[in-house]
Coordinates of C-alpha atoms and ligand atoms in Angstrom, one line a residue:
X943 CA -1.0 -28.8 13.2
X944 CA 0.6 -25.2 12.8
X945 CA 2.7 -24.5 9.6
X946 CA 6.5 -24.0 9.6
X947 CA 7.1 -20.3 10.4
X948 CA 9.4 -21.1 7.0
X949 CA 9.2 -22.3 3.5
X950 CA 11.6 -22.5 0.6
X951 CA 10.5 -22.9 -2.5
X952 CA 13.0 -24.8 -5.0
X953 CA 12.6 -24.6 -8.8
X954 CA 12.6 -22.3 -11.5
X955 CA 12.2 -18.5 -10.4
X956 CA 10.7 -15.9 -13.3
X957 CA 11.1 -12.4 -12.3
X958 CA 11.5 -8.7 -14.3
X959 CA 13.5 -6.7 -12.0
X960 CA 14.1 -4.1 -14.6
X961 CA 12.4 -3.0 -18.3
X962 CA 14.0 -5.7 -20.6
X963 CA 15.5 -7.5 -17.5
X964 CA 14.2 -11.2 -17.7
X965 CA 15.5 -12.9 -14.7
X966 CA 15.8 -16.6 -15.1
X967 CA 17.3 -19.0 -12.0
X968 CA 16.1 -22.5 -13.4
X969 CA 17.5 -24.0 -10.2
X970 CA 17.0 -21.8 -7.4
X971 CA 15.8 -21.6 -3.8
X972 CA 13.6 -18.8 -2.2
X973 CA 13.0 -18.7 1.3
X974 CA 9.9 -16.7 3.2
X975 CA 8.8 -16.6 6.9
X976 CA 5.2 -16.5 6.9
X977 CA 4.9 -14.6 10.3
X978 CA 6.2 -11.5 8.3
X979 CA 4.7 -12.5 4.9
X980 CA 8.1 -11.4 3.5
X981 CA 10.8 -13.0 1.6
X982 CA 14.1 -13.8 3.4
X983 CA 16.2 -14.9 0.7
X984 CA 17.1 -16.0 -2.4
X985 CA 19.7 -18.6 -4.0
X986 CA 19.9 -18.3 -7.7
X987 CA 22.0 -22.0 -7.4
X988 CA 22.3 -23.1 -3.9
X989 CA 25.0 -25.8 -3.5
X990 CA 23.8 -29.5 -4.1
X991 CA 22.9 -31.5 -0.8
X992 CA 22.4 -28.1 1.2
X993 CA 19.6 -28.5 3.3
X994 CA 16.6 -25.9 3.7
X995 CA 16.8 -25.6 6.9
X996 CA 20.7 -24.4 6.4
X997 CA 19.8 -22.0 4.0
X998 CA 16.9 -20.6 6.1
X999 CA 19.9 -20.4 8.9
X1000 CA 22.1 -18.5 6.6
X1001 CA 19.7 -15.9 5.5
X1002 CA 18.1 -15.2 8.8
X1003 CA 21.3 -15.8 10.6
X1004 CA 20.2 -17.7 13.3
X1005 CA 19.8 -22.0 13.8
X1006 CA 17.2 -23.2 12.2
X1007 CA 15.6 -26.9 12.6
X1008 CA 14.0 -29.1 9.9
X1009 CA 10.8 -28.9 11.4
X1010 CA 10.9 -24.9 11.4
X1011 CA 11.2 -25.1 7.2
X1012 CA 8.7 -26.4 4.8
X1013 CA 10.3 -27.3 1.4
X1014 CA 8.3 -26.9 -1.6
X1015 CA 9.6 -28.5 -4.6
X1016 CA 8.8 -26.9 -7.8
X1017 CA 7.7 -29.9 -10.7
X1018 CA 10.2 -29.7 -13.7
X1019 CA 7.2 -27.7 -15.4
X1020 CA 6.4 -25.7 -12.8
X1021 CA 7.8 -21.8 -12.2
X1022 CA 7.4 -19.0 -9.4
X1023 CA 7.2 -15.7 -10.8
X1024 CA 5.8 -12.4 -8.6
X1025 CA 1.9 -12.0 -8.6
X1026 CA 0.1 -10.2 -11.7
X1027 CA -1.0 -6.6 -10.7
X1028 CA -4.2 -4.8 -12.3
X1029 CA -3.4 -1.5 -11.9
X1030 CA -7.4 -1.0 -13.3
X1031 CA -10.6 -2.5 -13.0
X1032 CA -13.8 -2.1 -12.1
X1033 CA -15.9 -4.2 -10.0
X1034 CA -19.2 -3.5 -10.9
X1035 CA -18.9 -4.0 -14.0
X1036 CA -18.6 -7.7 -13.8
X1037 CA -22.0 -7.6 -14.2
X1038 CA -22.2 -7.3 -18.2
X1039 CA -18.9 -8.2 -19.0
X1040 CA -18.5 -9.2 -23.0
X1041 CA -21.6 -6.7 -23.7
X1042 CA -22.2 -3.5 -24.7
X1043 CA -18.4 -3.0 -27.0
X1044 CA -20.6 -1.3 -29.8
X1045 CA -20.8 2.3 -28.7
X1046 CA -17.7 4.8 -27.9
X1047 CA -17.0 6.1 -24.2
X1048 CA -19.4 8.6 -23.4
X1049 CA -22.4 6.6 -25.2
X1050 CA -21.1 3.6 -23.4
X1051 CA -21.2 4.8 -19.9
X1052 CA -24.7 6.0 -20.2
X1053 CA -26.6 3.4 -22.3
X1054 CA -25.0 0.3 -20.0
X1055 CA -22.5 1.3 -17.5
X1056 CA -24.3 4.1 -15.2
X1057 CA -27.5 1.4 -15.2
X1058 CA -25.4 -1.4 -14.1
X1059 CA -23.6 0.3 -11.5
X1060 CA -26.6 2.1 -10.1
X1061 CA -27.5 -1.4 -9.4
X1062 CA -25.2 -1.5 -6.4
X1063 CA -27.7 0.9 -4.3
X1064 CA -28.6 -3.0 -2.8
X1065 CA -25.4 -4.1 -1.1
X1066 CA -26.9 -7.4 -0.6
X1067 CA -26.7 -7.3 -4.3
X1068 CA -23.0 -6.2 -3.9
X1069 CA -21.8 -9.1 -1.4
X1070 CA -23.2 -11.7 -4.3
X1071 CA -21.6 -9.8 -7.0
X1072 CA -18.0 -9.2 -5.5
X1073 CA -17.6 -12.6 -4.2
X1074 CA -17.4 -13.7 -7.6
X1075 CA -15.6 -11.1 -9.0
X1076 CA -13.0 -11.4 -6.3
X1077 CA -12.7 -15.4 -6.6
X1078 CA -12.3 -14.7 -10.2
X1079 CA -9.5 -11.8 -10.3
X1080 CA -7.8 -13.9 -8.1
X1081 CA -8.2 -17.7 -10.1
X1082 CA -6.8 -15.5 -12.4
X1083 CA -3.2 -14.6 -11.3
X1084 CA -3.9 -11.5 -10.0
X1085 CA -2.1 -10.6 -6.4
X1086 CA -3.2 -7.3 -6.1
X1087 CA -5.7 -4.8 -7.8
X1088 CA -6.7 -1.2 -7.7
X1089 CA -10.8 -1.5 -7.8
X1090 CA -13.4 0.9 -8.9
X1091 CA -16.3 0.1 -6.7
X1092 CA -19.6 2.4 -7.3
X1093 CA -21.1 5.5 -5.9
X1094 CA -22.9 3.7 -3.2
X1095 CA -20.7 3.6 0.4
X1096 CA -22.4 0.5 1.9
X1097 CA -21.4 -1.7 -1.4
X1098 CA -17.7 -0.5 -1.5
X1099 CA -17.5 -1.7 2.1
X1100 CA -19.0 -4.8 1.4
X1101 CA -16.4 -5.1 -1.9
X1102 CA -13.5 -3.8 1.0
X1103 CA -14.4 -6.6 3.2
X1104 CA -14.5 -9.2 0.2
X1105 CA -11.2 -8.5 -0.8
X1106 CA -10.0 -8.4 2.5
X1107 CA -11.8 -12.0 3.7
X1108 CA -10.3 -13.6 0.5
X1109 CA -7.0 -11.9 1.5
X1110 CA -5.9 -10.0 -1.8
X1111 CA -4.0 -7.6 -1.8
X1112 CA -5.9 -3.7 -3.0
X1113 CA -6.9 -0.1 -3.6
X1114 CA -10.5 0.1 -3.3
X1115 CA -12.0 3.6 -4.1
X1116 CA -15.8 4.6 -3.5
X1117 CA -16.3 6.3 -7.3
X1118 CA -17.2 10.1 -7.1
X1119 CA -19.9 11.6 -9.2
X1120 CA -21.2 15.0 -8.0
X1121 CA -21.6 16.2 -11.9
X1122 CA -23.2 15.7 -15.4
X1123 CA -24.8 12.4 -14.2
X1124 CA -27.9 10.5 -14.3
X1125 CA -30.1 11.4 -11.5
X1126 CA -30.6 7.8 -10.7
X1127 CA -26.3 7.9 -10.2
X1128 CA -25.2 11.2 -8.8
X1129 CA -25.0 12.4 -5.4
X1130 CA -24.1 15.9 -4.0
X1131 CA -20.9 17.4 -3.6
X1132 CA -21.5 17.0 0.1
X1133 CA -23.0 13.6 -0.4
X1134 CA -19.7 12.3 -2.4
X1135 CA -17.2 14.1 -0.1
X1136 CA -18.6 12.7 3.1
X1137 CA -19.1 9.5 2.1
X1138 CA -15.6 9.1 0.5
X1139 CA -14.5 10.3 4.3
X1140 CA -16.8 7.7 5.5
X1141 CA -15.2 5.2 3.5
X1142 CA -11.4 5.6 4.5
X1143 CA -12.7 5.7 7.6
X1144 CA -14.2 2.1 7.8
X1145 CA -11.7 0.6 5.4
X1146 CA -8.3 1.9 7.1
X1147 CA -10.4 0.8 10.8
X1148 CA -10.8 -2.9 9.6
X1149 CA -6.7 -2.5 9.3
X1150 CA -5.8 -4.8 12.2
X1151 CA -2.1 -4.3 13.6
X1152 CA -1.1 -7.6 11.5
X1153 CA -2.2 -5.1 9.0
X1154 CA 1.4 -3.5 8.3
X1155 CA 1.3 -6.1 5.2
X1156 CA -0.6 -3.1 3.5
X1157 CA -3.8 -5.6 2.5
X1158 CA -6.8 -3.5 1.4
X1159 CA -6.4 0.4 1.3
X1160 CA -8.6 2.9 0.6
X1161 CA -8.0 5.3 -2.8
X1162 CA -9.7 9.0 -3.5
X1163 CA -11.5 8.0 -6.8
X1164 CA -13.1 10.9 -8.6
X1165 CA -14.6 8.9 -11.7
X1166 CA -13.0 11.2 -14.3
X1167 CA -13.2 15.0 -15.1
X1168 CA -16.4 15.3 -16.7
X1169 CA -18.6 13.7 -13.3
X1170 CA -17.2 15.6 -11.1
X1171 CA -17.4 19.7 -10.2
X1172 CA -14.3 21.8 -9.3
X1173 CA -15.3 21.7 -5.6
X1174 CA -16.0 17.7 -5.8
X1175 CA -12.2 17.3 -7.3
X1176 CA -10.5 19.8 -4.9
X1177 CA -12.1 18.3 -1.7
X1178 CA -10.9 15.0 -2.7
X1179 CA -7.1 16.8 -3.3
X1180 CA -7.9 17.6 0.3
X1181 CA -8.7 14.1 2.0
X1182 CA -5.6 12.4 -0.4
X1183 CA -3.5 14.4 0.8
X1184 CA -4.6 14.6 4.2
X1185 CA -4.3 10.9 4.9
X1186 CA -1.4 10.3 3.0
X1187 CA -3.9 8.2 0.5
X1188 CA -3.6 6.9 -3.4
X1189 CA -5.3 8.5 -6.2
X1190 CA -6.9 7.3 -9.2
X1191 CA -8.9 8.1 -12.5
X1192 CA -9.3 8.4 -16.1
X1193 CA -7.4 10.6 -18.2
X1194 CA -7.2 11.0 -22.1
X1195 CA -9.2 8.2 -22.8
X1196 CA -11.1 9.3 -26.0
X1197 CA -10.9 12.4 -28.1
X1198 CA -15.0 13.1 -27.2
X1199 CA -14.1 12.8 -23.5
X1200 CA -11.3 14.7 -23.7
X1201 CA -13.2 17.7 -25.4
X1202 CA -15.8 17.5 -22.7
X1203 CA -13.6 17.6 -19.8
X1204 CA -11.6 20.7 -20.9
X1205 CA -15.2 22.5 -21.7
X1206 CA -16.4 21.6 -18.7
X1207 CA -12.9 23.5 -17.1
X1208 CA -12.6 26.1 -20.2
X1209 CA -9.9 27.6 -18.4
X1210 CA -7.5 24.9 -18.3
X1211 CA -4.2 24.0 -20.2
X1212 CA -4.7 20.2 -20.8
X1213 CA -7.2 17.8 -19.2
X1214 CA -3.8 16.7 -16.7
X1215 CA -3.8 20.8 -15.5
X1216 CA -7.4 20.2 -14.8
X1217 CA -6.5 17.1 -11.6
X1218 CA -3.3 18.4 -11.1
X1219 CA -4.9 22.2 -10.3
X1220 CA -7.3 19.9 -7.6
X1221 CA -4.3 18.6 -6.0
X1222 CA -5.2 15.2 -7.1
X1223 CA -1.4 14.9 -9.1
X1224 CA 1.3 13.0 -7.0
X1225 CA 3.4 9.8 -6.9
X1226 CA 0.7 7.9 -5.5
X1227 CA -2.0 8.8 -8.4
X1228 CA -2.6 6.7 -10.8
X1229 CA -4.1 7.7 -14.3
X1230 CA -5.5 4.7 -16.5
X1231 CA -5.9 4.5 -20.5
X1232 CA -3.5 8.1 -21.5
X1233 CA -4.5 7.1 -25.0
X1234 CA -4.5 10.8 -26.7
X1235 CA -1.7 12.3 -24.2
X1236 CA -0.6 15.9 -25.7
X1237 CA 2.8 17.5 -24.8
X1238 CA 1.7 19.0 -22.4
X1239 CA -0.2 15.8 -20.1
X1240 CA 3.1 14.0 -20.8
X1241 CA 4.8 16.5 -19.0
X1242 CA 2.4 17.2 -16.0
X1243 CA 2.5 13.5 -15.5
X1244 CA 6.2 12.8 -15.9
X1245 CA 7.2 15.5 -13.6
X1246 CA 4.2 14.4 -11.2
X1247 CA 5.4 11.0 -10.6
X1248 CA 1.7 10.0 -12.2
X1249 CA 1.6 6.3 -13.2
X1250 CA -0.4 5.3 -15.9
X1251 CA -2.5 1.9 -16.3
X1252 CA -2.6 1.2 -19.7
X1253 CA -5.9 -0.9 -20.5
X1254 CA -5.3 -1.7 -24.3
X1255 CA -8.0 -4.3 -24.3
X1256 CA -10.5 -1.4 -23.1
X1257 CA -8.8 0.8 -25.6
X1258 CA -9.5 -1.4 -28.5
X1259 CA -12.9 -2.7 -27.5
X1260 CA -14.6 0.7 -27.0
X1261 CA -12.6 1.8 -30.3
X1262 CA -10.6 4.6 -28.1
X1263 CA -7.3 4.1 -29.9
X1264 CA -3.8 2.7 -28.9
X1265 CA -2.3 4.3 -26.5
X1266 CA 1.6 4.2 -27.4
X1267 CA 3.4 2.9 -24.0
X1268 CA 6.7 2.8 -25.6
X1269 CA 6.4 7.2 -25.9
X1270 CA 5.1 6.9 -21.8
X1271 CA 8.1 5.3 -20.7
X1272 CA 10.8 6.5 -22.8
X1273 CA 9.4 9.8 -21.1
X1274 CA 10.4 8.2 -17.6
X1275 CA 6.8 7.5 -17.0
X1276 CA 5.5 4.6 -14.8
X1277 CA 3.1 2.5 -16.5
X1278 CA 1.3 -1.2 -15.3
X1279 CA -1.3 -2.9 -17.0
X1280 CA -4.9 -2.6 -16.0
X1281 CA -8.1 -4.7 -17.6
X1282 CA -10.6 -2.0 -17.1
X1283 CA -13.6 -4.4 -17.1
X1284 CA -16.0 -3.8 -18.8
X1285 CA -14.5 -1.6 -20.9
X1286 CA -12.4 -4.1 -21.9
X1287 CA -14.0 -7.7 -21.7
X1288 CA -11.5 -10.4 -19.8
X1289 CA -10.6 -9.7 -16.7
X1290 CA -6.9 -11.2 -16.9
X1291 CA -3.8 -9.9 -16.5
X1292 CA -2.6 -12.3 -18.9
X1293 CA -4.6 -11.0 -21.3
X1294 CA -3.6 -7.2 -20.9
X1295 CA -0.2 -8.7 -21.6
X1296 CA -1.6 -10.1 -24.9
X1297 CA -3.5 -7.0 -25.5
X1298 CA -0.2 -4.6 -25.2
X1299 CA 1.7 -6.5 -27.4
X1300 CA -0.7 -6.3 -30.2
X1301 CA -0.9 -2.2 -29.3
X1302 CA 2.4 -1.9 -29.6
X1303 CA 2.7 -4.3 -33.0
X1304 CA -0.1 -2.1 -34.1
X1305 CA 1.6 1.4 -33.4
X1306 CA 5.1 0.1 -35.1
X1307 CA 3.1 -1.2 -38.3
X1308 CA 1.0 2.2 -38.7
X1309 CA 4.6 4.1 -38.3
X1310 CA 6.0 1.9 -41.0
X1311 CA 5.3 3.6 -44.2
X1312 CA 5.6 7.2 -42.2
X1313 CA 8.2 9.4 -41.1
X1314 CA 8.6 8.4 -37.7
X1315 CA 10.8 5.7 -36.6
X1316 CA 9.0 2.6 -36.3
X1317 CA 10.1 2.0 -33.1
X1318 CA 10.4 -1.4 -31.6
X1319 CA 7.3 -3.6 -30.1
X1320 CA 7.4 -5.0 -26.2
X1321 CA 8.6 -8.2 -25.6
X1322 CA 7.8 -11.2 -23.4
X1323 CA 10.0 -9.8 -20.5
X1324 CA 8.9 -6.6 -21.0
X1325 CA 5.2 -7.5 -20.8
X1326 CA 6.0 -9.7 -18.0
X1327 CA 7.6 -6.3 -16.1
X1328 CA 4.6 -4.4 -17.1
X1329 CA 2.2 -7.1 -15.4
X1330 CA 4.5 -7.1 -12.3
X1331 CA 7.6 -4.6 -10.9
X1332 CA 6.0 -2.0 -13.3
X1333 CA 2.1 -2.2 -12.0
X1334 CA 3.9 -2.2 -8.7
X1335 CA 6.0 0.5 -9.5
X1336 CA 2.4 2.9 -10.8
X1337 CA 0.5 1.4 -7.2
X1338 CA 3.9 3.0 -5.2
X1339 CA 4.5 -0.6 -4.2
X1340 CA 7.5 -1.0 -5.8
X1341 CA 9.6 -1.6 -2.6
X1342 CA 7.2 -4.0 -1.3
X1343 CA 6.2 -6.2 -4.1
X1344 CA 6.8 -7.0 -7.8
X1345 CA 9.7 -9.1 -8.0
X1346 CA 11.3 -11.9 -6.1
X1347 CA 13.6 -10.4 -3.9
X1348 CA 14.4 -10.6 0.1
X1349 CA 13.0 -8.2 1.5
X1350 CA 9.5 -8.1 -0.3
X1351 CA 6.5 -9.4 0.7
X1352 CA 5.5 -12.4 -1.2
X1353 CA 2.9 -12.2 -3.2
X1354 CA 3.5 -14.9 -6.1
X1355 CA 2.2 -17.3 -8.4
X1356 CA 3.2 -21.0 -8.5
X1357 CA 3.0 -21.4 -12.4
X1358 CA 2.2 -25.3 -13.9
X1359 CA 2.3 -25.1 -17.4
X1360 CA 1.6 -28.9 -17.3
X1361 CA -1.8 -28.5 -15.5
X1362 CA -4.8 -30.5 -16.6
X1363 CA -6.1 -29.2 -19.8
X1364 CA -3.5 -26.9 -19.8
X1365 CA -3.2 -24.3 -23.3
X1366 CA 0.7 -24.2 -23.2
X1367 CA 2.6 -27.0 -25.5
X1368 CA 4.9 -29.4 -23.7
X1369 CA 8.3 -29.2 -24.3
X1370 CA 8.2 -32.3 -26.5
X1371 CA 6.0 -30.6 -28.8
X1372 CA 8.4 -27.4 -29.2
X1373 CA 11.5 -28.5 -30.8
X1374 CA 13.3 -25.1 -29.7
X1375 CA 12.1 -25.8 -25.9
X1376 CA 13.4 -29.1 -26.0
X1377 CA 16.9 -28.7 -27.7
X1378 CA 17.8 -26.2 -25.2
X1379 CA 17.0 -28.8 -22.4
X1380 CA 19.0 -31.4 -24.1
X1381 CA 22.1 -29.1 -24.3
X1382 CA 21.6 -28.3 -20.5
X1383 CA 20.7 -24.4 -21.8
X1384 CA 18.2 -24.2 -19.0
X1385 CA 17.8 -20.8 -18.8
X1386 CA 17.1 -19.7 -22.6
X1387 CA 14.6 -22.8 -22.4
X1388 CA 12.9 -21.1 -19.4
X1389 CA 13.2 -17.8 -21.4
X1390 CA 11.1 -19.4 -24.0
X1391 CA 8.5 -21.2 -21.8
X1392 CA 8.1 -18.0 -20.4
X1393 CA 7.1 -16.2 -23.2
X1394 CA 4.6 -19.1 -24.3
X1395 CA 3.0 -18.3 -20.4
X1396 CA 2.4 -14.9 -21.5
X1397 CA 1.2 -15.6 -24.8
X1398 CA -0.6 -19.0 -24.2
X1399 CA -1.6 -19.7 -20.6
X1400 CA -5.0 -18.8 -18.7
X1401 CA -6.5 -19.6 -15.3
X1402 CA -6.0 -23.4 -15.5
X1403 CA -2.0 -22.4 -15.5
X1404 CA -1.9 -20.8 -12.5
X1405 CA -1.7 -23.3 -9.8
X1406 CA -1.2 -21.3 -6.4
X1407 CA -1.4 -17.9 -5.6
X1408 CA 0.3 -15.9 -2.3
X1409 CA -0.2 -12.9 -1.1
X1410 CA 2.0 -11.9 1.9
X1411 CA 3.0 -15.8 2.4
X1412 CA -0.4 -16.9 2.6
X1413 CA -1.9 -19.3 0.0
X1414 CA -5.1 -17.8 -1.1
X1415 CA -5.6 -20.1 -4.1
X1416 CA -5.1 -23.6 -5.3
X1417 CA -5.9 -25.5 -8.0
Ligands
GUN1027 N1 -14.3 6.9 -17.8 C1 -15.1 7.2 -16.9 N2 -15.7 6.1 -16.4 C2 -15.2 5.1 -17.1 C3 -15.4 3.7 -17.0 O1 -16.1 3.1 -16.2 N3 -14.7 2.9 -17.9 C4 -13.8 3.5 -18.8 N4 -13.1 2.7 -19.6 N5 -13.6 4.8 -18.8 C5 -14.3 5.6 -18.0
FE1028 FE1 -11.9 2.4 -16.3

């Protein structure tokens, strides 16, 4: 039997529309057409007795039957929010995820992560690999992601077509690394330009014309300064902007990284000048950790349009420092969260929520005692626009995804905080939860349920996941 060409969802809707913007409609209605993948409309509190099909009429402004609408009832502990975004990970490095956290950066990558990755010469190796790591980015809230895959061409087509069969939404980017590299991972300047060709190539040609939902993309990923030449960077300026394509990288990770970079580009004002000279410095560029950011990166990056992907559990567990998000965005940066596996070890946007809120704890209880202002630490909402509007804001998807609006395509997450097993207290164990509910104060109840989602809930929480109106996971 074929599905409805509509659905309306009725329930609780979560959303962050804005920094410090929760937006709570504990009784409203949202309505998609899942030819377009896009959401129609929204009720915050449609009128009792109003039927779904009527309000699928009023929004699309044409007669709509019963049978054209599927209504999805939302259970009284159940909330749709927009889909987590990791605006940073790795694929590859699923493979030893929870080892190697005992050496900094640059030790890091070459006693673990160049072996691991140079693994993925075998792409039958890949098509095992990224079929888990796929299943499990997405069992874990996440709607769309901006991968690293390896050096290798074949395995980032076989992680392209992954994604795309499981129908997540992504930036996958062939890693360049034409410089100060293992010669069992390096390739040639030639070797790394081509094949990156090669590789937006096959990955915008599996685009069908259904395709204008923006699925799986292509991105110019030059690994970070240090492993790649001036040549290698500029030629990838090139094919960015020559097909109109995303960038992404490492910047101002870790203070050893940082001196390397600028001595391999002596010449250069800050490590930013060093991408932004390359042409590799846009709207569409994405920069992840920004950890040790001097003046002068903050302002190549601000007036760039950069976004930044801040990875705090990769910060803390390779001991790089805590980046302070609050200075990035009071400069008018754009910053999502990213998990950076394996530098950082879960591979949960849930947990980069966690993760930033401890940074930012940290960063106001160091500033105590000091001069500075303290400054105040993110919040629930805040972390819950970070995960969403903002990581859509630093992938330039801001119009298309990251909160619940008509208009947007909709990637979201049924929430069930009263899953089997699940970690998240029932209201009738949180006195505050439930007093609110008695009093009919269903909104600041939902406020606080909420934040016990982004403090409390894992995998078993998240009960369905969309991306553009299709259900790509359920529990
Ligand atoms: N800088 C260059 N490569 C990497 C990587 O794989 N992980 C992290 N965290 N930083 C990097
Ligand atoms: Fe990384």
């Amino acid at each position: 039997m074929t599905q409805p060409a509509h659905a309306v969802f009725r329930g609780c809707l979560v959303d962050t529309p804005a920094l410090g913007a929760l937006r709570i409609r504990p009784r409203g209605a949202l309505g998609i057409d899942r030819r377009t993948g896009r959401i129609i409309g929204v009720a915050a509190e449609p009128a009792a007795g109003v039927a779904a099909a009527a309000l699928v009429g009023g929004w699309t402004g044409s007669h709509v039957d019963d049978s054209d609408v599927e209504v999805i009832d939302l259970g009284a502990d159940q909330f749709l929010m927009p889909g987590l975004i990791d605006t940073h990970t790795h694929a590859p490095q699923y493979t030893f995820l929870g080892l190697g956290h005992d050496l900094p950066l640059m030790d890091w990558l070459e006693k673990y992560t160049f072996k691991h990755e140079s693994q993925f010469r075998d792409a039958e190796l890949a098509r095992t690999v990224y079929a888990d790591v796929v299943r499990r980015v997405v069992r874990a809230g996440c709607t769309m992601a901006a991968y690293y895959g390896t050096i290798h061409l074949d395995a980032c087509c076989v992680l392209a077509e992954t994604i795309r069969a499981a129908g997540q939404r992504a930036y996958v980017g062939k890693v360049c690394m034409d410089a100060n590299s293992p010669a069992y991972y390096s390739e040639s300047t030639d070797e790394s330009l081509q094949a990156t060709e090669a590789f937006v190539h096959a990955v915008l040609a599996g685009h069908s014309a259904a395709d204008a939902s923006l699925l799986v993309r292509p991105i110019i990923t030059p690994r970070f300064v240090p492993s790649c030449s001036d040549r290698c960077l500029r030629g990838l300026g090139e094919l960015a902007r020559a097909h109109e394509l995303p960038v992404q990288s490492h910047l101002c990770e870790n203070p050893a990284e940082i001196a390397f970079a600028k001595a391999c580009f002596p010449g250069a004002a800050s490590y930013s000048a060093i991408y932004h000279a390359a042409g590799l410095f846009g709207p569409r560029t994405i920069m992840a950790h920004c950890v040790h950011m001097s003046d002068d990166d903050i302002r190549l990056v601000r007036e760039c349009g950069v976004g930044v992907s801040h990875c705090p559990n990769s910060n803390f567990s390779l001991s790089s420092g805590v980046a302070d998000v609050r200075r990035l965005i009071d400069h008018g940066i754009p910053v999502g969260l990213g998990t950076d596996v394996g530098g950082g070890y879960a591979p949960s946007i849930l947990d980069a929520m966690r993760m930033a809120a401890a940074a930012s704890r940290a960063i106001v209880a160091a500033r105590r005692d000091s001069a500075q202002p303290a400054g105040t630490p993110l919040d629930a909402g805040e972390l819950l626009f970070l995960a969403t509007q903002g990581g859509a804001r630093v992938m330039g998807m801001q119009d298309h995804i990251g909160t619940l609006d008509p208009g947007k395509l909709f990637d979201a997450l049924v929430v069930d905080l009263a899953a089997p097993g699940s970690p998240v207290p029932p209201p009738s164990a949180t006195p505050a939860v439930l007093e609110h509910q008695r009093d009919g104060r269903h909104e600041q109840a939902w406020a606080l349920r909420a934040e016990q989602f982004v403090f409390l809930a894992d995998d078993r929480n998240i009960a369905r996941v969309y991306v553009g109106g299709k259900l790509i996971h359920a529990l």
